[in-house]
Each structure stands twice: as C-alpha cells, then as structure tokens.
Short mmCIF file of C-alpha atoms (C1' of nucleotides) in Angstrom, two decimals:
data_model
loop_
_atom_site.label_atom_id
_atom_site.label_comp_id
_atom_site.label_asym_id
_atom_site.label_seq_id
_atom_site.Cartn_x
_atom_site.Cartn_y
_atom_site.Cartn_z
CA MET W 465 108.54 58.44 182.49
CA SER W 466 111.30 56.59 180.68
CA GLY W 467 114.65 58.18 180.47
CA THR W 468 113.87 62.01 180.54
CA ASN W 469 117.38 62.73 181.48
CA MET W 470 119.20 60.61 179.45
CA ARG W 471 120.40 63.77 176.95
CA SER W 472 123.64 62.39 175.54
CA ARG W 473 125.28 65.17 173.82
CA GLY W 474 124.53 68.56 172.48
CA ARG W 475 122.38 71.81 173.21
CA PRO W 476 119.92 71.38 175.74
CA ARG W 477 116.69 72.23 175.65
CA LEU W 478 116.16 75.86 177.02
CA PHE W 479 112.06 75.06 177.93
CA ASP W 480 110.27 72.48 179.68
CA GLU W 481 108.57 70.26 177.49
CA ASP W 482 105.89 69.21 179.72
CA ALA W 483 105.46 73.02 180.30
CA VAL W 484 105.17 73.84 176.97
CA LEU W 485 102.70 70.97 176.31
CA ASP W 486 100.75 72.10 178.93
CA GLU W 487 100.31 75.70 177.56
CA LEU W 488 99.49 74.52 174.20
CA THR W 489 97.06 72.07 175.21
CA ALA W 490 95.51 74.81 177.19
CA LEU W 491 95.12 77.12 174.01
CA PHE W 492 94.17 74.13 171.83
CA TRP W 493 91.37 73.50 174.52
CA ARG W 494 90.10 77.06 174.28
CA LYS W 495 90.37 77.84 171.01
CA GLY W 496 89.71 74.62 169.15
CA TYR W 497 91.89 72.74 166.82
CA SER W 498 91.44 74.88 163.39
CA GLN W 499 91.43 78.37 164.80
CA THR W 500 94.74 77.72 166.66
CA SER W 501 97.53 78.71 164.47
CA MET W 502 101.16 77.97 164.61
CA ALA W 503 101.72 81.67 165.32
CA ASP W 504 99.30 81.26 168.40
CA LEU W 505 101.13 78.26 169.50
CA VAL W 506 104.75 80.23 169.42
CA ASP W 507 103.32 83.09 171.20
CA ALA W 508 101.51 81.51 173.95
CA SER W 509 104.44 79.21 174.56
CA GLY W 510 107.59 81.71 173.85
CA VAL W 511 109.08 78.92 171.50
CA HIS W 512 110.41 79.28 168.30
CA LYS W 513 108.16 77.96 165.54
CA SER W 514 111.30 75.66 164.11
CA SER W 515 111.79 74.05 167.96
CA LEU W 516 108.32 73.38 167.85
CA TYR W 517 108.35 71.43 164.75
CA SER W 518 111.75 69.79 165.58
CA THR W 519 110.37 68.84 168.85
CA PHE W 520 106.99 68.04 168.22
CA GLY W 521 106.49 67.38 164.70
CA THR W 522 103.78 69.02 162.30
CA LYS W 523 100.67 70.61 164.02
CA GLU W 524 98.66 67.44 163.73
CA GLU W 525 101.36 65.40 165.18
CA LEU W 526 101.48 67.79 167.80
CA PHE W 527 98.12 67.87 168.59
CA ALA W 528 97.77 64.03 168.59
CA LYS W 529 100.51 64.18 171.25
CA ILE W 530 98.38 66.48 173.04
CA LEU W 531 95.28 64.71 172.52
CA GLN W 532 96.67 61.22 174.09
CA ARG W 533 98.33 63.15 176.78
CA TYR W 534 95.04 65.14 177.77
CA LEU W 535 93.05 61.75 177.52
CA ALA W 536 95.48 59.78 180.05
CA ALA W 537 95.66 62.69 182.50
CA ARG W 538 91.81 63.02 182.21
CA MET W 539 91.19 59.33 182.46
CA GLY W 540 93.38 59.17 185.55
CA MET W 541 91.45 62.22 187.08
CA PHE W 542 88.26 60.26 186.50
CA SER W 543 89.67 57.11 188.01
CA LYS W 544 90.46 59.09 190.93
CA LEU W 545 87.13 60.73 190.96
CA VAL W 546 85.15 57.36 190.88
CA GLU W 547 87.58 55.65 193.23
CA GLN W 548 86.94 58.81 195.93
CA ALA W 549 83.14 58.61 195.31
CA GLY W 550 82.87 55.32 197.08
CA PRO W 551 79.79 52.85 196.06
CA GLY W 552 76.38 53.51 195.59
CA ILE W 553 73.98 56.25 194.91
CA ASP W 554 75.83 58.32 197.27
CA GLY W 555 78.75 57.80 195.37
CA ILE W 556 77.38 58.97 192.04
CA HIS W 557 76.28 62.17 194.01
CA ALA W 558 79.74 62.48 195.09
CA PHE W 559 81.07 62.25 191.72
CA LEU W 560 78.65 64.62 190.46
CA GLU W 561 79.66 67.19 193.01
CA MET W 562 83.06 66.77 192.22
CA LEU W 563 82.48 67.05 188.37
CA ARG W 564 80.51 70.56 189.56
CA GLY W 565 83.38 72.02 191.25
CA ASP W 566 85.74 70.96 188.42
CA LEU W 567 83.27 72.75 185.80
CA VAL W 568 82.73 75.84 187.39
CA SER W 569 86.48 77.00 188.36
CA GLY W 570 89.81 76.18 186.16
CA THR W 571 90.40 73.51 183.93
CA GLY W 572 86.53 72.37 183.41
CA GLN W 573 85.25 75.74 181.96
CA TRP W 574 86.33 74.69 178.47
CA GLY W 575 84.56 71.66 178.35
CA CYS W 576 86.38 68.40 177.60
CA LEU W 577 89.04 68.45 174.97
CA LEU W 578 88.44 65.22 173.55
CA VAL W 579 84.46 66.19 173.02
CA ASN W 580 85.31 69.60 171.82
CA SER W 581 87.56 68.14 169.07
CA SER W 582 85.52 65.22 167.95
CA SER W 583 82.68 67.64 167.34
CA GLU W 584 84.92 70.26 165.44
CA LEU W 585 86.59 67.73 163.26
CA SER W 586 83.84 65.38 162.67
CA GLY W 587 82.67 66.49 159.44
CA THR W 588 86.14 67.14 157.87
CA ALA W 589 88.40 64.79 159.83
CA PRO W 590 91.79 63.32 158.81
CA GLY W 591 91.78 60.45 161.61
CA PHE W 592 90.75 62.35 164.93
CA GLU W 593 87.38 60.84 164.64
CA ASN W 594 88.12 57.41 166.27
CA PHE W 595 90.80 58.72 168.40
CA GLY W 596 88.88 58.64 171.68
CA VAL W 597 86.90 55.37 170.96
CA ALA W 598 88.86 53.64 173.50
CA PHE W 599 88.95 56.62 176.19
CA ARG W 600 85.04 56.92 175.81
CA LYS W 601 84.46 52.80 176.05
CA GLU W 602 86.91 52.99 178.91
CA LEU W 603 84.99 55.78 180.56
CA ARG W 604 81.69 54.10 179.81
CA GLU W 605 82.86 51.12 181.76
CA ARG W 606 83.89 52.58 184.79
CA LEU W 607 80.50 54.74 184.82
CA ARG W 608 78.61 51.97 184.25
CA ALA W 609 80.16 50.06 187.11
CA LEU W 610 79.56 52.89 189.53
CA ILE W 611 75.74 52.88 188.31
CA ARG W 612 75.82 49.22 188.70
CA GLN W 613 76.90 49.10 192.59
CA ALA W 614 74.39 51.56 192.99
CA GLU W 615 71.38 49.14 192.19
CA PRO W 616 70.00 46.83 194.53
CA GLU W 617 71.27 43.35 193.82
CA VAL W 618 67.35 42.12 193.74
CA THR W 619 66.35 44.35 190.79
CA ALA W 620 69.53 44.51 188.85
CA ASN W 621 69.48 44.25 185.04
CA ASN W 622 71.74 44.60 182.78
CA SER W 623 69.90 46.50 179.73
CA VAL W 624 68.02 48.97 182.84
CA THR W 625 71.99 49.68 183.56
CA ASP W 626 73.21 50.06 180.05
CA GLN W 627 70.23 52.15 179.58
CA ARG W 628 71.23 54.38 182.64
CA THR W 629 74.79 54.35 181.49
CA ASP W 630 74.12 55.48 178.24
CA LEU W 631 71.57 58.44 179.71
CA PHE W 632 74.73 59.47 182.02
CA MET W 633 77.05 59.64 178.94
CA THR W 634 74.68 61.90 177.20
CA PHE W 635 74.05 63.79 180.13
CA MET W 636 77.96 64.37 180.35
CA LEU W 637 78.24 65.37 176.72
CA GLY W 638 75.44 67.72 176.98
CA LEU W 639 76.93 69.35 180.28
CA ASN W 640 79.93 69.50 178.28
CA LEU W 641 78.23 72.10 175.30
CA THR W 642 76.30 73.93 178.43
CA VAL W 643 79.46 74.91 179.96
CA ARG W 644 81.52 75.51 176.85
CA GLY W 645 78.34 77.98 175.75
CA GLY W 646 79.20 80.00 178.44
CA ALA W 647 76.76 78.98 181.01
CA ASP W 648 77.42 80.65 184.57
CA GLU W 649 77.57 78.82 187.51
CA ASN W 650 73.84 78.70 188.62
CA GLU W 651 73.04 77.30 185.16
CA ILE W 652 75.28 74.43 185.71
CA GLY W 653 74.13 73.60 189.45
CA ARG W 654 70.60 73.45 188.02
CA VAL W 655 71.66 70.69 185.31
CA ILE W 656 73.47 69.09 187.81
CA ASP W 657 70.67 69.12 190.33
CA ALA W 658 68.44 67.74 187.87
CA MET W 659 70.64 64.70 186.87
CA GLN W 660 70.82 64.16 190.81
CA ALA W 661 67.11 63.90 191.06
CA THR W 662 67.18 61.57 187.86
CA VAL W 663 69.92 59.31 189.67
CA ASP W 664 67.69 59.28 192.89
CA THR W 665 65.04 57.57 190.97
CA TRP W 666 67.26 54.76 190.54
CA ARG W 667 67.25 53.45 194.48
CA MET V 318 57.66 86.29 151.44
CA SER V 319 57.68 90.27 150.74
CA GLY V 320 58.08 91.09 147.17
CA THR V 321 60.17 88.25 145.94
CA ASN V 322 59.35 88.89 142.30
CA MET V 323 59.18 92.62 142.14
CA ARG V 324 62.32 92.78 139.96
CA SER V 325 62.57 96.15 138.50
CA ARG V 326 65.48 96.28 136.03
CA GLY V 327 68.75 94.89 135.15
CA ARG V 328 69.93 91.46 134.29
CA PRO V 329 67.90 88.39 136.32
CA ARG V 330 69.64 85.91 138.72
CA LEU V 331 71.00 82.83 137.12
CA PHE V 332 70.18 80.87 140.43
CA ASP V 333 67.69 80.40 142.77
CA GLU V 334 68.71 82.47 146.26
CA ASP V 335 66.56 79.82 148.70
CA ALA V 336 67.87 76.59 146.62
CA VAL V 337 71.51 78.07 146.78
CA LEU V 338 71.19 79.06 150.44
CA ASP V 339 69.98 75.34 150.96
CA GLU V 340 72.89 74.05 149.71
CA LEU V 341 75.29 76.26 151.51
CA THR V 342 73.71 75.43 154.93
CA ALA V 343 73.92 71.74 154.17
CA LEU V 344 77.90 72.40 153.76
CA PHE V 345 78.06 74.57 156.77
CA TRP V 346 76.31 72.16 158.87
CA ARG V 347 78.48 69.35 157.86
CA LYS V 348 81.93 70.86 157.87
CA GLY V 349 81.34 73.50 160.41
CA TYR V 350 82.11 76.99 159.65
CA SER V 351 85.50 77.73 159.95
CA GLN V 352 86.31 74.29 157.83
CA THR V 353 84.05 75.64 155.12
CA SER V 354 85.89 77.68 152.72
CA MET V 355 84.60 80.27 150.12
CA ALA V 356 85.91 78.20 147.18
CA ASP V 357 83.85 75.14 149.02
CA LEU V 358 80.77 77.23 148.93
CA VAL V 359 81.35 78.13 145.37
CA ASP V 360 81.74 74.59 144.08
CA ALA V 361 78.83 73.23 146.31
CA SER V 362 76.76 75.93 144.62
CA GLY V 363 78.05 76.68 141.35
CA VAL V 364 77.47 80.28 141.78
CA HIS V 365 80.62 82.51 141.20
CA LYS V 366 82.55 84.14 144.06
CA SER V 367 81.84 87.29 143.26
CA SER V 368 78.03 86.65 142.70
CA LEU V 369 77.77 85.07 146.25
CA TYR V 370 79.65 88.18 147.71
CA SER V 371 77.44 90.50 145.81
CA THR V 372 74.35 88.93 147.24
CA PHE V 373 75.04 87.58 150.58
CA GLY V 374 77.96 90.03 151.51
CA THR V 375 81.09 88.69 153.47
CA LYS V 376 81.46 84.92 154.62
CA GLU V 377 80.60 86.30 158.25
CA GLU V 378 77.25 87.72 156.97
CA LEU V 379 76.46 85.14 154.86
CA PHE V 380 76.48 82.34 158.04
CA ALA V 381 74.29 85.01 160.10
CA LYS V 382 72.02 84.73 157.17
CA ILE V 383 72.10 81.16 157.11
CA LEU V 384 71.77 80.53 160.86
CA GLN V 385 68.70 82.82 161.01
CA ARG V 386 67.17 81.27 158.05
CA TYR V 387 67.97 77.66 159.67
CA LEU V 388 66.54 78.71 163.01
CA ALA V 389 63.48 79.90 161.96
CA ALA V 390 62.96 76.94 160.16
CA ARG V 391 64.05 74.64 163.12
CA MET V 392 61.86 76.53 165.25
CA GLY V 393 59.05 75.67 163.10
CA MET V 394 59.74 72.02 162.93
CA PHE V 395 60.15 72.01 166.69
CA SER V 396 56.47 73.73 166.84
CA LYS V 397 55.05 71.04 164.47
CA LEU V 398 56.81 68.45 166.45
CA VAL V 399 55.40 69.69 169.94
CA GLU V 400 51.90 70.57 168.51
CA GLN V 401 51.82 66.97 167.18
CA ALA V 402 53.05 65.30 170.01
CA GLY V 403 49.93 66.09 172.14
CA PRO V 404 49.71 66.73 175.87
CA GLY V 405 50.98 64.33 178.82
CA ILE V 406 53.68 61.92 179.15
CA ASP V 407 52.88 60.24 175.86
CA GLY V 408 53.60 63.46 174.05
CA ILE V 409 56.86 63.43 175.34
CA HIS V 410 57.21 60.15 174.18
CA ALA V 411 55.79 61.12 170.58
CA PHE V 412 58.24 63.93 170.63
CA LEU V 413 61.27 61.78 171.29
CA GLU V 414 60.12 59.14 168.76
CA MET V 415 60.00 61.62 166.09
CA LEU V 416 63.43 63.02 167.04
CA ARG V 417 64.64 59.65 166.74
CA GLY V 418 63.23 59.59 163.16
CA ASP V 419 64.98 62.41 162.29
CA LEU V 420 68.18 61.84 163.73
CA VAL V 421 68.94 58.42 161.89
CA SER V 422 68.05 59.75 158.55
CA GLY V 423 68.49 62.76 156.71
CA THR V 424 68.98 66.52 157.96
CA GLY V 425 69.33 65.66 161.93
CA GLN V 426 72.29 63.32 161.40
CA TRP V 427 74.71 66.38 161.18
CA GLY V 428 73.20 67.81 164.71
CA CYS V 429 72.18 70.95 165.13
CA LEU V 430 73.77 73.87 163.17
CA LEU V 431 73.41 76.22 166.17
CA VAL V 432 74.91 73.91 168.69
CA ASN V 433 77.49 72.90 166.60
CA SER V 434 78.49 76.42 165.34
CA SER V 435 78.21 77.49 169.26
CA SER V 436 80.53 74.92 170.40
CA GLU V 437 82.95 75.76 167.64
CA LEU V 438 82.84 79.35 167.84
CA SER V 439 82.78 79.96 171.47
CA GLY V 440 86.42 80.01 172.11
CA THR V 441 87.26 83.05 169.09
CA ALA V 442 83.63 84.41 168.63
CA PRO V 443 83.16 87.59 166.93
CA GLY V 444 79.49 87.66 167.69
CA PHE V 445 77.88 84.19 167.29
CA GLU V 446 77.71 83.17 171.04
CA ASN V 447 74.71 84.90 171.50
CA PHE V 448 73.10 84.22 168.44
CA GLY V 449 70.93 81.76 169.49
CA VAL V 450 69.95 82.72 173.37
CA ALA V 451 66.52 83.67 171.66
CA PHE V 452 66.43 80.54 170.05
CA ARG V 453 67.20 78.68 173.22
CA LYS V 454 65.00 80.17 175.33
CA GLU V 455 62.26 79.89 172.91
CA LEU V 456 62.63 76.21 172.69
CA ARG V 457 63.21 75.91 176.40
CA GLU V 458 59.70 77.45 177.15
CA ARG V 459 57.83 75.39 174.76
CA LEU V 460 59.96 72.16 176.12
CA ARG V 461 58.77 73.36 179.59
CA ALA V 462 55.35 73.83 178.77
CA LEU V 463 55.44 70.46 177.52
CA ILE V 464 56.80 68.57 180.57
CA ARG V 465 54.65 70.65 182.72
CA GLN V 466 51.43 69.13 181.05
CA ALA V 467 52.64 66.03 181.58
CA GLU V 468 52.68 66.31 185.49
CA PRO V 469 49.63 65.78 187.42
CA GLU V 470 48.27 68.75 188.59
CA VAL V 471 48.60 68.05 192.21
CA THR V 472 52.25 67.31 192.47
CA ALA V 473 52.99 70.16 190.08
CA ASN V 474 55.93 71.79 191.25
CA ASN V 475 57.88 74.27 189.44
CA SER V 476 61.04 73.94 190.54
CA VAL V 477 60.90 70.25 189.75
CA THR V 478 59.38 71.24 186.42
CA ASP V 479 62.50 73.52 185.95
CA GLN V 480 64.85 70.38 186.56
CA ARG V 481 63.28 68.48 183.77
CA THR V 482 63.59 70.78 181.42
CA ASP V 483 67.21 71.41 182.35
CA LEU V 484 67.68 67.67 182.03
CA PHE V 485 65.86 67.50 178.84
CA MET V 486 67.55 70.46 177.16
CA THR V 487 71.26 68.67 178.45
CA PHE V 488 69.82 65.55 177.24
CA MET V 489 69.13 67.04 173.65
CA LEU V 490 72.66 68.58 173.38
CA GLY V 491 74.49 65.64 174.51
CA LEU V 492 72.36 63.78 171.92
CA ASN V 493 73.68 66.14 169.40
CA LEU V 494 77.20 65.29 169.91
CA THR V 495 76.41 61.27 170.17
CA VAL V 496 74.91 61.86 166.59
CA ARG V 497 77.56 64.00 165.15
CA GLY V 498 80.08 61.75 166.89
CA GLY V 499 78.82 59.21 164.06
CA ALA V 500 76.68 57.02 166.42
CA ASP V 501 74.99 54.49 164.61
CA GLU V 502 71.15 53.62 164.71
CA ASN V 503 71.38 51.24 167.50
CA GLU V 504 73.27 53.51 169.78
CA ILE V 505 70.93 56.68 169.07
CA GLY V 506 67.94 54.61 169.58
CA ARG V 507 69.50 53.23 173.16
CA VAL V 508 70.10 56.66 174.42
CA ILE V 509 66.58 57.58 173.20
CA ASP V 510 65.06 54.75 175.29
CA ALA V 511 66.87 55.66 177.97
CA MET V 512 65.41 59.18 178.11
CA GLN V 513 61.86 57.45 177.84
CA ALA V 514 62.54 55.57 180.66
CA THR V 515 63.61 58.71 182.68
CA VAL V 516 60.57 60.51 181.25
CA ASP V 517 58.19 57.83 182.48
CA THR V 518 59.13 58.23 186.05
CA TRP V 519 57.69 61.78 185.71
CA ARG V 520 54.21 59.99 185.65
"C1'" DC S 271 140.80 72.77 171.51
"C1'" DA S 272 138.73 70.56 167.71
"C1'" DC S 273 134.63 67.83 166.35
"C1'" DA S 274 130.30 65.65 166.52
"C1'" DT S 275 125.60 66.72 168.10
"C1'" DT S 276 121.72 69.15 169.14
"C1'" DA S 277 118.88 73.15 169.97
"C1'" DA S 278 117.77 78.25 168.74
"C1'" DC S 279 116.84 81.45 165.59
"C1'" DT S 280 116.26 83.87 161.01
"C1'" DA S 281 114.59 84.01 156.59
"C1'" DC S 282 111.86 82.64 153.55
"C1'" DC S 283 108.56 79.08 150.50
"C1'" DG S 284 104.09 77.60 148.43
"C1'" DC S 285 99.57 77.95 148.80
"C1'" DT S 286 95.23 78.87 150.45
"C1'" DC S 287 92.39 82.33 152.87
"C1'" DG S 288 88.52 86.02 152.46
"C1'" DG S 289 87.80 89.64 149.43
"C1'" DT S 290 87.36 93.20 145.61
"C1'" DA S 291 88.38 95.91 141.23
"C1'" DG S 292 87.18 96.08 136.84
"C1'" DT S 293 84.88 94.15 132.70
"C1'" DA S 294 81.41 91.65 129.86
"C1'" DA S 295 76.73 90.10 129.12
"C1'" DA S 296 71.75 90.26 129.83
"C1'" DA S 297 67.63 92.55 130.83
"C1'" DC S 298 64.76 96.65 131.84
"C1'" DG S 299 62.51 101.72 130.45
"C1'" DT S 300 62.13 105.22 127.10
"C1'" DA I 558 68.16 102.03 119.01
"C1'" DC I 559 70.21 103.65 123.47
"C1'" DG I 560 71.20 104.34 127.98
"C1'" DT I 561 70.73 102.28 132.54
"C1'" DT I 562 70.56 98.86 135.87
"C1'" DT I 563 71.94 94.50 137.77
"C1'" DT I 564 74.27 90.54 136.92
"C1'" DA I 565 78.13 87.02 135.45
"C1'" DC I 566 82.72 86.06 135.22
"C1'" DT I 567 87.90 86.89 134.96
"C1'" DA I 568 91.77 88.46 137.51
"C1'" DC I 569 93.91 89.57 141.07
"C1'" DC I 570 95.42 91.23 145.87
"C1'" DG I 571 97.20 91.39 150.66
"C1'" DA I 572 97.36 88.79 154.77
"C1'" DG I 573 98.13 84.62 157.24
"C1'" DC I 574 98.57 79.51 156.93
"C1'" DG I 575 101.25 75.32 157.52
"C1'" DG I 576 105.92 74.39 156.78
"C1'" DT I 577 111.03 74.10 155.83
"C1'" DA I 578 116.16 75.38 154.40
"C1'" DG I 579 120.21 77.00 156.47
"C1'" DT I 580 122.83 79.26 159.73
"C1'" DT I 581 124.44 80.67 164.63
"C1'" DA I 582 124.96 78.93 169.41
"C1'" DA I 583 125.69 75.83 173.18
"C1'" DT I 584 126.49 71.45 175.06
"C1'" DG I 585 129.50 66.93 175.84
"C1'" DT I 586 133.16 63.85 174.05
"C1'" DG I 587 138.18 62.96 172.37
#
DNA sequence: CACATTAACTACCGCTCGGTAGTAAAACGT
DNA sequence: ACGTTTTACTACCGAGCGGTAGTTAATGTG
C-alpha cells in the first residue's frame, strides 16, 4: 500500500512478495505452524531459503507477518459479509448462508488460521496466544451489533444480547473444528441449519 | 484388568505403568502431540528413553495407546455425567453444570485431548484422523438420547432432535477451544449460561 | 565502465528429533 | 550356584530442523 515500487537500487526480486505470502499462508493454514518446515515453505514457494530469510526474517517472524496479513484480510471479509447481510434476523441468516458457502469450498475448508494456531500453540506459545485478542474483540463487537439489531427494541436486554453473542462465537469456533475435522457438506449444512433454528428463537 | 501381576521371570519394572501413562497423557494433553518430544516425556516420567520404547513402542504407538486410554476414561466419565444428570431439560442443565465444574479446574482446562489432537493432526495426519470417529459417534448418541428425553412427546421430531444434537456437539467443540484459548472462569460461565438459555427454549 | 547495492544461490553449521544397539543389573526357575 | 529372562542405563545414529556465512548475478548511479 505504501511505496511498493519505490525500489531504488540493486537487483530486483524475481518473485512477487504478495503472491509468495499467499502460498505460504495456504501452507501454514493447512498444515499448522509446527508441522510446516522451512523446507516445505521453500518447496511451495519456489523461493530459496536464504531469500525467504532475508525477506521475511525467521520462521516465527514470517508466521507473525502472515497471521497479521491473514487477520486483516479476514476482518475485511467479515465486515463485507456483515454489511451485505443487512439488519435483523434475516441478516444473521444471510451471514450464516455466506459462511456456509465459504466453508464447503475454497479457503474456508481449513478452518480459521487464527483459531487453529491458537489451539496449536496455546500450550507452548512464545507469544502467539494473545495475538488475536484484538481481532476476536472486534469480531465479537460486530457480531454483537448484528445480533442486537435483530432484537425487538422493546425486549432488548444487554445481558441477553451478550449471551447470544457468546453462543454465536462459541458456535463459530465449534464450526471451525467441525470443518477442520473433515466434515462433509451435509454435516456442515446440518450444523448451520441448527444454528439458524436457534437464531429464529431470537425473534 | 487382565493378568496385570502374572509376571513370570526377569527383572521387575521400577515404575508403575499406569502412573507413567497418566503423566505422559497430561503432557500430551497440555502441549499437543508434535510439540511434545521424547525428551520431554523422559523428563516428565523419570523413565529412561529406552524403557519407554521397550514398554510402549514408538512415539506414535505410545500416543495411540494414550489416546485409547483417554477415550475410554472420558467416555466412562461422560456416561456417569449423563447418568447422574437425570432426564429432561433439568438433566441437560445438570450436565452443563458438571461440565462447568470440570472446565474451570483440574483436567478439563486443557480441553479435550481428542479434539486437540484431531485439530492439530488433521492437516498432516498419519491415521489419527479417524481415531475418534467411534467415540464421537457414541458421545453423539448419548447426547441425542438426553436431548430426546427432554422433548415433550407430542412435539418430538427426529430432525429437530438431530439439529439440536448437532448444535450441542458444535457448542461443546467451541467450548473446548474457548477453554484452551485461556478463557477465565467468568467467560466460561457466560458461554455455558448462553447454552443453558438456548436449551430452555427447547421446553 | 566501474561501483555500490540488492537479490539469488550454494554450502554449511549446531542442534534436536525419533529411534536403536549393546551392556549392566535385578529378578526368576532349576 | 547357574543360566535365563526381563528391565535399566549408556552411548550413539542418521535425518531433519531452523538459521547463516559467503559467493555469484543483476540492477541502478556516477
């Protein structure tokens, strides 16, 4: 975004930094942090090891960079989803429908990189534990706003909204594990249906 | 259970096999499979490496043994919980209360070993993926029966029960991640409260 | 055409990993 | 006492790990 092509002197890169980061992200996403070796990253990207180090730093630094990048993109995606979803219960339904579409195909099938990483590294973490705190907080606030909108003004109640938000967050975490566990489209569908049925009781 | 002390000849073990397995289980539980090295296992148990290998086989075989042992114990625990919980919505509430107690202190705070392992190894798995399929199926059936009991006979509906069971399973998965993510007692409490509120709508 | 600068590439390092051979020690039956 | 069996313990292996020094190849600038 800022001065990407203000290269001054010296030999230019033979690879596209963003494209490489995309590939490395996919690898970490699929295999997890500790199960992905530098050799794997080299093979996947075609970039030599020293170039990876000189460009992105150590494996830990690289992963931190990738996680940041991922979180930024994901938050943008969620924002768009929430935005497109519109207000009310129908909005939540629409949100879940989009989630369904994302989970059964493409990027969503490996779960959420942040959730996976947190789970994997929470027992031994160097500092990744609290990495996604801000992200989680922001996501929770947006979801809460969406849920709040859906409640009739008369019966609106903060603690109820909080509970529903907690349930929704927990549901999404569980869904992440379900998907990553290799659930097929039908199973994912049933789980989302179940949540939609629950959301309907919020009318 | 079968012939544990029919030792015939040779030097007797200096360590208690079950006690050691308990310690190793705790270690795998907390740190995950790939983050736990053989050296860690040696340090934690006080048993020399070769003795571990001669007694339990390779790391993979040891982990398989530990996972089996864990699943057996856990299923027994869940059975007792469901049994003590009693029938109806109140039973589900009681079940969630017991879950709450287990999660905030003692063994439950590292989540479920099976769930953790599945998540960790699903991207690179040797054969652990389907290891817990039977367990999950059985747990699901017991939960389903509990939920089914809670429904008024008149309105009982198979697909509704299935949906609720799916939701409950997903909820427990999410709760696992929440706990493992380092949530404090309050947060865990709120999430369980949220589920209990949902269960109340099933009356 | 030098020269400085940056990147690509080769070769290597120390360390930890999971796993094993070989030996010493403690129990048994005869 | 003796051989047998089983375990405890030491020492080690090859492989893979994350990470780096040093050289060669491109580029822009003077």
